[in-house]
Structures are given as C-alpha cells and as structure tokens.
Amino acid sequence: MLRSVSAAASSSLRAGTARAARNLSSSVTEPAEPSIVSSTFPGPKSDALKRELDSIQNAGAVQLFIDYAKSTGNYMVDVDGNAFLDVYTQISSLPLGYNHPAMVAAVSDPRNVATFVNRPAMGVLPPADLVSRLKNALLSVAPRGLTEVQTMACGSCSNENAYKAVFISHIAQKRDGKPPTAEELQSCKYNLPPGSPRLSLLSFDGAFHGRTFGALSTTHSKAIHKLDVPSFDWPIAHFPEYKYPLEEFQSENKKEDEKSLAHVEELFHEYRKKGAPVAGLVVEPIQAEGGDRHASDDFFRRLRALAAKNNVLFICDEVQTGCGPTGKFWAHQHWGLDDSPDVVTFSKKMLTGGYFYKSQVRPKESYRIFNTWVGDPTKLLLIEEVLKVVNTEKLLDNVKDTGEYLQKGLREVSKRHPNTFFNVRGRGTFCAVDLPSEKDRNKFITEMHLKGVHCGGCGERSFRIRPALTFQRKHADILLDRTEKVLSEKF
Amino acid sequence: MLRSVSAAASSSLRAGTARAARNLSSSVTEPAEPSIVSSTFPGPKSDALKRELDSIQNAGAVQLFIDYAKSTGNYMVDVDGNAFLDVYTQISSLPLGYNHPAMVAAVSDPRNVATFVNRPAMGVLPPADLVSRLKNALLSVAPRGLTEVQTMACGSCSNENAYKAVFISHIAQKRDGKPPTAEELQSCKYNLPPGSPRLSLLSFDGAFHGRTFGALSTTHSKAIHKLDVPSFDWPIAHFPEYKYPLEEFQSENKKEDEKSLAHVEELFHEYRKKGAPVAGLVVEPIQAEGGDRHASDDFFRRLRALAAKNNVLFICDEVQTGCGPTGKFWAHQHWGLDDSPDVVTFSKKMLTGGYFYKSQVRPKESYRIFNTWVGDPTKLLLIEEVLKVVNTEKLLDNVKDTGEYLQKGLREVSKRHPNTFFNVRGRGTFCAVDLPSEKDRNKFITEMHLKGVHCGGCGERSFRIRPALTFQRKHADILLDRTEKVLSEKF
C-alpha cells in the first residue's frame, strides 16, 4: 500500500518496522485497513442518535456515535459499522488505542472490582495502595527535580489547582514564615485584598489551558471559547509565529523569539507597576488547540531563565503533549533545560489529571489544594498498566520511528500539493499541516472520514495528527495514502 | 442496644424498621456492629502510610487509609483492621455504602468492560448508549421543568460550567438574536470587555461551591480555602443565621430571612450601578461545608421570586444535598416552588458531576460548554444502577424513616447534654449538631472514631452526619449509643 508515497522512507527503515510490529501486542486484533460502509459522514445511525441527543443538550459538537466494544487498537468502529483508522484518539487522550489487552485484563481482574465500585474521598481516606500506585505509576515518570505529585479529575482542574499552588507559594515566600494577618484571613472570605491578592498569571496569545474561569483566563485560542464569560485581567504575551520550512526562515523566526521574550519581560514590568505582579507563567511546549504552533528549544530555555530571573514560577502545561507523543515522555524534555519547570500539569493520555511540582511549591497547610475526590483511583490503576506497556513495548522508540517516517511522508505529500497542504510540522507523531482556509480544512477532514481515517483540526486551518503511541509505519502508510487521494481527487 | 435512648422512638416504629431491613439487600453482609482493634486514631498502619504519602504531597488532611475491598454496606474497614460504622461516606459521596451488590455486578459484567477501558471524548464521540443512559439515569430524576442535562467530571467543574452557561444565556438575551460584534469577538480573546463582560454572580456568606477560580469566588466558608488566591469581585449576600430550637425563635429567624432578602436586593442594585450586573445567583439548600446552616422554605421561595423579578438566573447547588439524603431526591423539592430553579448542579452521590437546566439556558452554539471528557460514562453506568436500587428498595422512604428516628434520638441526647451538644438540625438523615468550640468538636470526632463511628465536622464547631441512603434505624441506634457514651464519658 502507498508504495509511491513512501517507497524511499520505507526502504531504509523496513527492518525496524517489522520488529516494531512484532513487539506491539495491541496490533494483533486490528483490521488490516479501514472499512467504510456509510456513504455519508456521519452515517445514518449516528445522525439519528445525534438528533435524539440534541433534545437533551446541544449536540452540535458530536461527530459520530461509537461502538467502543468493537473498536480495537488503532481502529475505531462507529454505530453504523464503519471502521476508521484513528489518528485523533479522543482528542489525543488514548495512549494505547482501543481495548488494549493489558487494560482489559486490569478491568477484568476480580481483585480490582472494589476500586471501580467505591470511589473514595482520596484526600482524607485514601485506598491502601495509593502510595505504591503513585510511586509505581506517576512518580516513575516524574520530570527531573519534580518530586511531588497531586492528582486531579481533569485537565482544567489540574491547571486551576497548579495556578492556585503557584499563588499560594508566591505569597508564602513574601510572608517569609510569618502567619497570615487577621486582615488577610478576614478579607479573603469576601474576595477582597489583601487576603484575595491582586496577583496575575502570564499566558500566551493562542494558548489553550482549559475552560473553567481561571484556566479560561489563560486561554486565547478561539473567541467562541471565551465570549461572554467574565475574565481575570492577567497579562497575555505574544507567542512566536514561525514561518515554514524552518530552515528557510531562520532569521525571521529568531526575531519572533526575541519579540515574544521582550514582550514577556515588558509585561512582568507593567503588571508589577500596576499592582498585580506576575506570580507564575503557563506555557504549552506546542500550542495544540491554537493550531500546533511550535517554538524553538532555545526560546523555551530563555523563557525559563527569564521567569527564574523575575521570581516567576514556570508552569509547563503538558496536558496534550505529555505521555510520549513527541517521542520523549514529556515534550519539555526536548528543550535541554538546566532547571526543570517548577510545575508540570497533565491529563488526557495520562488518564488522570494532575501535576508534578518541586517541593517549594507544596503548600505548608493541608486542605488548601483539595476537593472531594482529588482524582480517581481507577485511573491510577489504568495508567499504571499503560506505563508498563510503554516500557515493555518500547513505545517511545515506536513513536520516534513512526514520527520520523510520518513526517517525511507528509513533507513528500506537501511537495506534490504545495498550495493546498503546507507548513508540515511536528515532533514524534504529534504533527500538523495547514490547508488554505478553515473551509478547506473542514472539507479535507470530512473527505478523510469518507476514506476511512478519523482525524481532527486545530487552530484556524490546521489538520492535526494525534495517534496512539502504538501507531506504526503501516498505519502511517494508510494515513499518507488517504491524504494523497483526498488531495488529488477533491482539491 | 441503646434501649435507654431510643426506646420511645423504637416502640412506635419497630414494625417499619424490620420491614425496611428486609428490603435492603446491602445490609446482608454487614457486621452487626463496629469493631475497633487500634488504641489510637489513626492506627499504626494508617499512620505509617500517611508519613510515606507525606513525602510525595501534603498528606495533612488524611485521616485513615482504607481497605475498600473489605468495607461493606455502612461499614468502612481501615488498613489496621478497624471496622467503623460510616456516617460520613467519603464526604457524603457514597449513595449505597460500600460494595453494594448491584454496583459489584455492574462492574463485574463482561459486557461493561469496554466502557471502563475506553474513556471517550464524550462531547464529540459519545458511546452508542449515551442517549439511553442519560434518559434512564439522569433525566429520570430531573427536577420539574429542567429538561436538559450536561455531565461534568466533578462538583467544581459542574458549578464552573453552570456559571458559564448563565453568563452566556444572560448576554444572549441582551443580544436578542443578533450575532456578537467583531469587537466582542476580538476583545474576549484578550480578557477585555465587551467580549469578556463585566458581569457578576451573587453568592452567600458561608457558602461553599468549590475551589476552582470561578467556584472559589462564590465560596466563603473558611479562610484557608480562599487565602492568597485572586478572586472575582462578585457580590456576597448575608445568609440567614437561625437560632435553635426553631419553634422558640420564630420571630428572630423571620427577621434573618428579611435581612438576607433585603441585602440580596441591595446588591442587585449596587452591582448594576457599578457596571457589573448580577447575571445569576447560586445557593445551597443547606449550607453544608459552612456548618449545616438551614433557611426556611419560605425564604427560598421568596429568594427564587426575587431572582426572577430581577432577571437573575437561579442556580441551586445540590452537590451535597442531591440524590436523596434529605428524604426528597433534591432538597429544593421541599420548598414547594411554583417555578423550579433555572439550573441545578450535582456531583458526589450522583457519582458523576453535572447540571440540569431549563432549555433557555442552553447555549445556541456548540463547543461553548465543552471539554475533552465532559464526564465519564463509567459513572453514568454506575449511577443508573444506583437509581434502580433507590427505586426498588424505596430508599427515599428509608431516609425519611431513619431521618425522623435519628433526629428524635439526637434531640434526646441533646436534652441530656444541653451545654455540650445542641442546635440539633436536619432534613432526612442530613443532620448536624453543634458543640461549644472547634476543639470540642474535633475531640468528639476523635473519640467517636475510637468507639467505632467514622464521622466528620463542618463549619466552625458542627458535627455533621452524612450516612448512605441505606442507613437504617439499627445503624442510628449505634450512632446514638456511641454519641451518648462519648458525651457522658469524655465531656
């Protein structure tokens, strides 16, 4: 399949592919290729269910109804019986694809029933195995120097609580061991300073960090996500806007780095002056919802240093980039930092939300970072299984190999369709390509579905690729083949 | 057991008790009474695990480590082998106690494995059974007139998104069908008006609605929950402060209602005048974390009317009161409203977060109330089983019966210890009692644990009772007996 597109890439790496395929237990039950029986997207059964759901809630965002029991590995089967190759994986949230044997075994194990039945208030009454699970699962992949971890239920809650921890830490440093004043304790109950301080958290133009009020104040990707919702007055810095291919625009892109860093420094100054100093900044290693906007490793190293110099805590939001899709477990590990971020937030592929942090970000008092559930032990149980598979099946190597192969293939497609499919960019299998307009991008995504590939968009006109960590060259071949066909036949 | 305390109550209702006991399948495997083997609270194994956890995160809030597999019905077993009668149920979040057979069966059913293994992005790719689950589970208990439902992952997220829906609805009404302006669409991306409008949401002194930034701006229960976190300038109204027993303080308490309602009206006016009009208000039927502060049904009817008159949407936060503990499924159903709340939020015993709403609160555009997971189908599967049991075992009747019996018993204890155990109040089994000070309350709770009852506090000095819906008179007898003993022996 797709000999024409990927022949060159294949020849040099074929031996590696075969070896990878043998190692991945998830691939054994997959279909050989997509199979589409509906002539429309969505098919009639999905369409009927969507209309029914719309009588209960706004169902406008629904694409398809899925038969999760029939889905397997990299293939997602919908209620009309269409089997799609899935390069979107539930908005980038399935590490091992569908029904991975290790996860099925964990769920089916009678010894785990009580974990699924009895959800604890984990902050007060943790299960007996919490410490071992945190150590065996989450802390086994903690970024260097981040020795502590807090679980949360979702990505937005992870960021919200990371921001809170940063504000609390900022004021603790100012208090220098002294207890809060009576005025602080009284005023905070009424949302007033000094107890509810005028502090701010810097984010970047085009960023996405979630949709609850704190997280949304740092989100700037799409107007419809923010419209009509009151927001904090927190500073928003310019994010580098790169031109592609990178090797042709080195000096222009370098200037973008300078522009962004200068703006960050200016905003630190401006918000200090206006009495709402910046306690922390939050940044994604790749602006994902914003349209897969990348910045250089050098930019991030300098940003990290700038934050440290200004006593601003550095939060790295790895909700979408974390858990391996860029070829390292955490995307910020590509940067080569001397000093790790102070906080790294996660969710999605990690199955549980949460954040890692340096010990100086720990609140001294209990109940300050807290809620009823603070996460869910069933997700810890599952991520422990996932991390075992990532190790035993060497999935980071698989991502690097497939990613290199896929990006090479995408650049070849782009060379043949330079006006409709351009700005190929990515790290590992975390890739994106631009089309001329939002309309073209949406048409492309619909046509890809009709050819058996489930995929999604991001930003204004980008096509994003977010496969499982088990995505191999044989899957990339199908993706590249269908991409080529859609562009040749429909554009 | 406890003949002296409850003899009068028992005699008139004994036949009912026996009937209820036969109907509750969960009671069959329970121990007959608590069994305590540790001489300290917490026991040595819990204590060692707590110290280990404290090296990974602040473990100060941890009480005990629990063996969830060994816990059953109304009894919670910790890692030291102590079996406690549980009247706190994971901060009021277990509807049927531990390892209820119906929930164990649902988790063990091989047909449900795919639901537990493959967590979907439910807003875009819902499972085939989503519509039927929403109808059979959540909508089967929807408050009158609230025809739509949105799922969320936790209580804070439920409130955050309910607030967003209220703001969006408020502006949609102002726009009167016109699309947003270019200025609105542009300004909101930078957190600025008019796109990020100056609107506010009214809450009450002593309220607790969660800990993320939006929810926390409406929370005013304890300073340590709010200290050092930036907050929105939103209005905070006086909540009625009742004196007990109610029948002795009718005119004083009536004045408290008036004072609160007048303050609400004043704040509507004040915030309109200062350019941040109130779009919605949020209120708990019983201020739970704030210390089980009740207000009269008449107060709530008038508050609801006042909101409607001022075009302020009325959000009822039933995160802690919902799912039956007051003897009606939703606590606001005690009020006898002509016009239901516009939004009712839930979580905890409902196992999934979410909110019901009237159709006029639905955003017209998709993706405005959205996130990757928007809840979790595994929790819908479990709450469907819970609601079946609530119906078949007539658990609301059980709550009413046990609640009446328990409150009568608590009042009798209070009569014998009027200076240490007073202000008995409650609805159903959702009860609380005050002790003279925080120190006394905390000592009482520790002593209750040493006598085999797991319970908790709320507010400054209240002891709160939050048993499962399966809590029966025989359990209440044990609770009352241990309460009497602790008060007699230790105070």
mmCIF file of C-alpha atoms in Angstrom, chain A residues 49 52-58 60-66 68-69 76 79 90-91 93-94 97-99 103-104 107-108 113-114 116-121 123-128 130-131 134-135 139 148-150 153-154 157 160 163-164 167-168 171 175 180 184-185 188-191 195-197 199 205 211-214 217 220-221 223-232 234 236 347-348 351 357 362-368 370-373 376 379 382 454, chain B residues 49 52-58 60-66 68-69 76 79 90-91 93-94 97-99 103-104 107-108 113-114 116-121 123-128 130-131 134-135 139 148-150 153-154 157 160 163-164 167-168 171 175 180 184-185 188-191 195-197 199 205 211-214 217 220-221 223-232 234 236 347-348 351 357 362-368 370-373 376 379 382 454:
data_model
loop_
_atom_site.group_PDB
_atom_site.id
_atom_site.type_symbol
_atom_site.label_atom_id
_atom_site.label_comp_id
_atom_site.label_asym_id
_atom_site.label_seq_id
_atom_site.Cartn_x
_atom_site.Cartn_y
_atom_site.Cartn_z
ATOM 1 C CA LEU A 49 -28.724 9.399 17.686
ATOM 2 C CA GLU A 52 -32.064 12.416 19.763
ATOM 3 C CA LEU A 53 -29.222 13.718 21.947
ATOM 4 C CA ASP A 54 -29.901 17.239 20.741
ATOM 5 C CA SER A 55 -33.264 17.152 22.532
ATOM 6 C CA ILE A 56 -31.346 16.733 25.828
ATOM 7 C CA GLN A 57 -28.370 19.069 25.271
ATOM 8 C CA ASN A 58 -26.647 20.973 22.468
ATOM 9 C CA GLY A 60 -23.628 20.305 17.770
ATOM 10 C CA ALA A 61 -20.087 19.142 18.520
ATOM 11 C CA VAL A 62 -20.908 15.438 18.114
ATOM 12 C CA GLN A 63 -19.227 13.792 15.120
ATOM 13 C CA LEU A 64 -20.112 10.113 15.482
ATOM 14 C CA PHE A 65 -21.557 7.670 17.998
ATOM 15 C CA ILE A 66 -19.033 4.944 18.702
ATOM 16 C CA TYR A 68 -16.393 1.092 21.906
ATOM 17 C CA ALA A 69 -16.654 -2.670 22.395
ATOM 18 C CA MET A 76 -12.443 2.988 15.934
ATOM 19 C CA VAL A 79 -22.545 2.601 15.300
ATOM 20 C CA GLN A 90 -10.447 11.007 21.539
ATOM 21 C CA ILE A 91 -8.775 14.405 21.282
ATOM 22 C CA SER A 93 -6.412 11.054 25.089
ATOM 23 C CA LEU A 94 -5.954 7.317 24.372
ATOM 24 C CA GLY A 97 -5.708 2.888 21.346
ATOM 25 C CA TYR A 98 -8.855 0.844 21.971
ATOM 26 C CA ASN A 99 -9.269 -2.184 24.223
ATOM 27 C CA MET A 103 -6.150 -2.564 30.172
ATOM 28 C CA VAL A 104 -8.854 -5.157 29.507
ATOM 29 C CA VAL A 107 -10.534 -4.046 34.334
ATOM 30 C CA SER A 108 -11.497 -7.735 34.263
ATOM 31 C CA VAL A 113 -13.592 -4.641 41.458
ATOM 32 C CA ALA A 114 -13.606 -2.738 44.759
ATOM 33 C CA PHE A 116 -14.135 0.580 40.488
ATOM 34 C CA VAL A 117 -17.112 0.310 42.864
ATOM 35 C CA ASN A 118 -16.013 2.519 45.784
ATOM 36 C CA ARG A 119 -14.741 5.929 44.772
ATOM 37 C CA PRO A 120 -13.007 7.405 47.817
ATOM 38 C CA ALA A 121 -12.547 10.962 49.024
ATOM 39 C CA GLY A 123 -7.554 13.398 50.165
ATOM 40 C CA VAL A 124 -8.919 12.156 53.515
ATOM 41 C CA LEU A 125 -9.442 8.401 53.122
ATOM 42 C CA PRO A 126 -7.007 7.117 50.501
ATOM 43 C CA PRO A 127 -7.033 3.476 49.445
ATOM 44 C CA ALA A 128 -4.391 1.210 50.981
ATOM 45 C CA LEU A 130 -2.346 4.817 46.964
ATOM 46 C CA VAL A 131 1.288 5.357 47.923
ATOM 47 C CA LEU A 134 1.681 6.980 42.997
ATOM 48 C CA LYS A 135 5.241 5.669 43.159
ATOM 49 C CA LEU A 139 6.343 9.253 40.073
ATOM 50 C CA GLU A 148 5.831 15.639 44.344
ATOM 51 C CA VAL A 149 2.559 14.969 42.583
ATOM 52 C CA GLN A 150 -1.066 15.987 43.058
ATOM 53 C CA ALA A 153 -10.001 14.787 37.887
ATOM 54 C CA CYS A 154 -9.361 16.593 34.583
ATOM 55 C CA CYS A 157 -8.819 21.236 37.297
ATOM 56 C CA GLU A 160 -6.638 25.591 38.102
ATOM 57 C CA TYR A 163 -2.248 28.127 39.431
ATOM 58 C CA LYS A 164 -3.565 28.148 42.999
ATOM 59 C CA PHE A 167 -0.190 31.904 44.010
ATOM 60 C CA ILE A 168 -0.043 30.306 47.461
ATOM 61 C CA ILE A 171 2.637 34.728 48.959
ATOM 62 C CA ARG A 175 5.391 36.152 54.190
ATOM 63 C CA PRO A 180 -1.260 35.388 57.644
ATOM 64 C CA GLU A 184 -5.857 38.741 55.292
ATOM 65 C CA LEU A 185 -7.907 35.958 56.870
ATOM 66 C CA CYS A 188 -10.256 36.758 51.687
ATOM 67 C CA LYS A 189 -13.669 35.435 52.741
ATOM 68 C CA TYR A 190 -15.155 38.454 50.970
ATOM 69 C CA ASN A 191 -12.983 38.207 47.831
ATOM 70 C CA GLY A 195 -6.420 38.147 51.553
ATOM 71 C CA SER A 196 -7.547 37.734 47.925
ATOM 72 C CA PRO A 197 -4.444 39.368 46.489
ATOM 73 C CA LEU A 199 -1.686 38.800 41.571
ATOM 74 C CA ASP A 205 -1.579 34.558 22.716
ATOM 75 C CA ARG A 211 -12.293 26.324 30.091
ATOM 76 C CA THR A 212 -13.028 26.899 33.781
ATOM 77 C CA PHE A 213 -12.726 30.514 34.962
ATOM 78 C CA GLY A 214 -9.058 30.513 35.993
ATOM 79 C CA SER A 217 -8.384 33.469 31.688
ATOM 80 C CA HIS A 220 -6.729 32.618 23.990
ATOM 81 C CA SER A 221 -7.196 30.212 21.108
ATOM 82 C CA ALA A 223 -13.219 33.573 20.592
ATOM 83 C CA ILE A 224 -16.204 31.247 20.952
ATOM 84 C CA HIS A 225 -14.479 29.529 23.905
ATOM 85 C CA LYS A 226 -14.244 32.817 25.804
ATOM 86 C CA LEU A 227 -17.076 35.027 24.609
ATOM 87 C CA ASP A 228 -19.474 36.362 27.297
ATOM 88 C CA VAL A 229 -17.522 34.862 30.222
ATOM 89 C CA PRO A 230 -16.011 37.286 32.779
ATOM 90 C CA SER A 231 -12.251 37.028 32.946
ATOM 91 C CA PHE A 232 -9.292 37.996 35.120
ATOM 92 C CA TRP A 234 -3.947 38.792 33.523
ATOM 93 C CA ILE A 236 -1.058 37.864 27.614
ATOM 94 C CA SER A 347 -4.279 14.846 31.873
ATOM 95 C CA LYS A 348 -5.596 13.191 28.640
ATOM 96 C CA LEU A 351 -5.885 9.096 32.088
ATOM 97 C CA TYR A 357 5.822 20.095 41.276
ATOM 98 C CA ARG A 362 3.928 22.447 48.246
ATOM 99 C CA PRO A 363 1.501 24.411 50.446
ATOM 100 C CA LYS A 364 2.558 24.104 54.054
ATOM 101 C CA GLU A 365 -1.051 23.852 55.281
ATOM 102 C CA SER A 366 -3.373 20.968 54.439
ATOM 103 C CA TYR A 367 -6.790 21.405 52.746
ATOM 104 C CA ARG A 368 -5.516 24.233 50.506
ATOM 105 C CA PHE A 370 -8.157 19.747 47.976
ATOM 106 C CA ASN A 371 -11.600 18.641 46.835
ATOM 107 C CA THR A 372 -13.872 15.657 47.492
ATOM 108 C CA TRP A 373 -12.328 13.238 45.020
ATOM 109 C CA ASP A 376 -9.916 8.766 40.814
ATOM 110 C CA LYS A 379 -7.479 5.992 36.560
ATOM 111 C CA LEU A 382 -5.167 2.051 34.456
ATOM 112 C CA HIS A 454 -10.779 9.609 11.699
ATOM 113 C CA LEU B 49 1.299 5.141 55.241
ATOM 114 C CA GLU B 52 5.060 7.833 53.489
ATOM 115 C CA LEU B 53 2.463 9.774 51.478
ATOM 116 C CA ASP B 54 3.639 12.995 53.064
ATOM 117 C CA SER B 55 6.964 12.611 51.242
ATOM 118 C CA ILE B 56 5.050 12.860 47.918
ATOM 119 C CA GLN B 57 2.431 15.508 48.758
ATOM 120 C CA ASN B 58 0.978 17.336 51.756
ATOM 121 C CA GLY B 60 -2.135 16.601 56.383
ATOM 122 C CA ALA B 61 -5.812 16.064 55.529
ATOM 123 C CA VAL B 62 -5.543 12.263 55.525
ATOM 124 C CA GLN B 63 -7.474 10.570 58.353
ATOM 125 C CA LEU B 64 -7.124 6.865 57.578
ATOM 126 C CA PHE B 65 -6.023 4.522 54.812
ATOM 127 C CA ILE B 66 -8.901 2.283 53.834
ATOM 128 C CA TYR B 68 -12.061 -0.771 50.239
ATOM 129 C CA ALA B 69 -12.346 -4.447 49.335
ATOM 130 C CA MET B 76 -15.747 1.008 56.413
ATOM 131 C CA VAL B 79 -5.806 -0.909 56.922
ATOM 132 C CA GLN B 90 -16.489 9.783 51.742
ATOM 133 C CA ILE B 91 -17.651 13.360 52.369
ATOM 134 C CA SER B 93 -20.447 10.815 48.227
ATOM 135 C CA LEU B 94 -21.445 7.130 48.554
ATOM 136 C CA GLY B 97 -22.370 2.478 51.056
ATOM 137 C CA TYR B 98 -19.551 0.081 50.219
ATOM 138 C CA ASN B 99 -19.556 -2.723 47.646
ATOM 139 C CA MET B 103 -22.652 -1.988 41.711
ATOM 140 C CA VAL B 104 -20.361 -5.001 42.072
ATOM 141 C CA VAL B 107 -18.502 -3.629 37.379
ATOM 142 C CA SER B 108 -18.090 -7.413 37.051
ATOM 143 C CA VAL B 113 -15.513 -3.877 30.209
ATOM 144 C CA ALA B 114 -15.198 -1.658 27.116
ATOM 145 C CA PHE B 116 -14.218 1.055 31.734
ATOM 146 C CA VAL B 117 -11.294 0.609 29.326
ATOM 147 C CA ASN B 118 -12.032 3.258 26.659
ATOM 148 C CA ARG B 119 -12.804 6.704 28.046
ATOM 149 C CA PRO B 120 -14.283 8.739 25.199
ATOM 150 C CA ALA B 121 -14.215 12.425 24.374
ATOM 151 C CA GLY B 123 -18.796 15.674 23.547
ATOM 152 C CA VAL B 124 -17.605 14.617 20.084
ATOM 153 C CA LEU B 125 -17.622 10.802 20.056
ATOM 154 C CA PRO B 126 -20.243 9.612 22.540
ATOM 155 C CA PRO B 127 -20.755 5.910 23.203
ATOM 156 C CA ALA B 128 -23.693 4.235 21.451
ATOM 157 C CA LEU B 130 -25.209 7.649 25.859
ATOM 158 C CA VAL B 131 -28.728 8.819 24.988
ATOM 159 C CA LEU B 134 -28.906 9.940 30.070
ATOM 160 C CA LYS B 135 -32.616 9.189 29.805
ATOM 161 C CA LEU B 139 -33.204 12.542 33.265
ATOM 162 C CA GLU B 148 -31.744 19.209 29.700
ATOM 163 C CA VAL B 149 -28.611 17.865 31.340
ATOM 164 C CA GLN B 150 -24.873 18.398 30.961
ATOM 165 C CA ALA B 153 -16.242 15.356 35.890
ATOM 166 C CA CYS B 154 -16.632 16.854 39.375
ATOM 167 C CA CYS B 157 -16.470 21.804 37.194
ATOM 168 C CA GLU B 160 -17.982 26.484 36.890
ATOM 169 C CA TYR B 163 -21.950 29.774 35.874
ATOM 170 C CA LYS B 164 -20.617 29.993 32.315
ATOM 171 C CA PHE B 167 -23.403 34.294 31.745
ATOM 172 C CA ILE B 168 -23.756 33.101 28.136
ATOM 173 C CA ILE B 171 -25.733 38.009 27.148
ATOM 174 C CA ARG B 175 -28.223 40.387 22.124
ATOM 175 C CA PRO B 180 -21.750 39.034 18.550
ATOM 176 C CA GLU B 184 -16.721 41.423 21.186
ATOM 177 C CA LEU B 185 -15.090 38.536 19.334
ATOM 178 C CA CYS B 188 -12.684 38.431 24.534
ATOM 179 C CA LYS B 189 -9.506 36.721 23.325
ATOM 180 C CA TYR B 190 -7.595 39.294 25.388
ATOM 181 C CA ASN B 191 -9.810 39.026 28.517
ATOM 182 C CA GLY B 195 -16.285 40.332 24.850
ATOM 183 C CA SER B 196 -15.245 39.363 28.405
ATOM 184 C CA PRO B 197 -18.074 41.271 30.039
ATOM 185 C CA LEU B 199 -20.929 40.596 34.885
ATOM 186 C CA ASP B 205 -21.806 34.373 53.171
ATOM 187 C CA ARG B 211 -12.354 25.511 44.874
ATOM 188 C CA THR B 212 -11.507 26.380 41.277
ATOM 189 C CA PHE B 213 -11.270 30.108 40.494
ATOM 190 C CA GLY B 214 -14.897 30.753 39.483
ATOM 191 C CA SER B 217 -15.160 33.291 44.086
ATOM 192 C CA HIS B 220 -16.998 31.871 51.679
ATOM 193 C CA SER B 221 -16.906 29.108 54.264
ATOM 194 C CA ALA B 223 -10.473 31.469 55.094
ATOM 195 C CA ILE B 224 -7.847 28.792 54.483
ATOM 196 C CA HIS B 225 -9.785 27.678 51.366
ATOM 197 C CA LYS B 226 -9.524 31.151 49.821
ATOM 198 C CA LEU B 227 -6.408 32.784 51.228
ATOM 199 C CA ASP B 228 -3.810 34.018 48.683
ATOM 200 C CA VAL B 229 -5.925 33.165 45.623
ATOM 201 C CA PRO B 230 -7.067 36.043 43.353
ATOM 202 C CA SER B 231 -10.822 36.357 43.197
ATOM 203 C CA PHE B 232 -13.584 37.980 41.154
ATOM 204 C CA TRP B 234 -18.757 39.366 42.876
ATOM 205 C CA ILE B 236 -21.798 38.240 48.661
ATOM 206 C CA SER B 347 -21.944 15.584 41.937
ATOM 207 C CA LYS B 348 -20.903 13.420 44.964
ATOM 208 C CA LEU B 351 -21.187 9.729 41.088
ATOM 209 C CA TYR B 357 -31.100 23.263 33.226
ATOM 210 C CA ARG B 362 -28.838 26.056 26.539
ATOM 211 C CA PRO B 363 -26.129 27.864 24.554
ATOM 212 C CA LYS B 364 -27.198 28.099 20.923
ATOM 213 C CA GLU B 365 -23.655 27.454 19.653
ATOM 214 C CA SER B 366 -21.790 24.197 20.169
ATOM 215 C CA TYR B 367 -18.348 23.930 21.858
ATOM 216 C CA ARG B 368 -19.212 26.657 24.404
ATOM 217 C CA PHE B 370 -17.265 21.591 26.419
ATOM 218 C CA ASN B 371 -14.041 19.875 27.394
ATOM 219 C CA THR B 372 -12.226 16.685 26.414
ATOM 220 C CA TRP B 373 -14.127 14.253 28.610
ATOM 221 C CA ASP B 376 -17.195 9.750 32.337
ATOM 222 C CA LYS B 379 -20.037 6.926 36.280
ATOM 223 C CA LEU B 382 -22.917 3.162 37.970
ATOM 224 C CA HIS B 454 -16.458 7.296 61.351
#
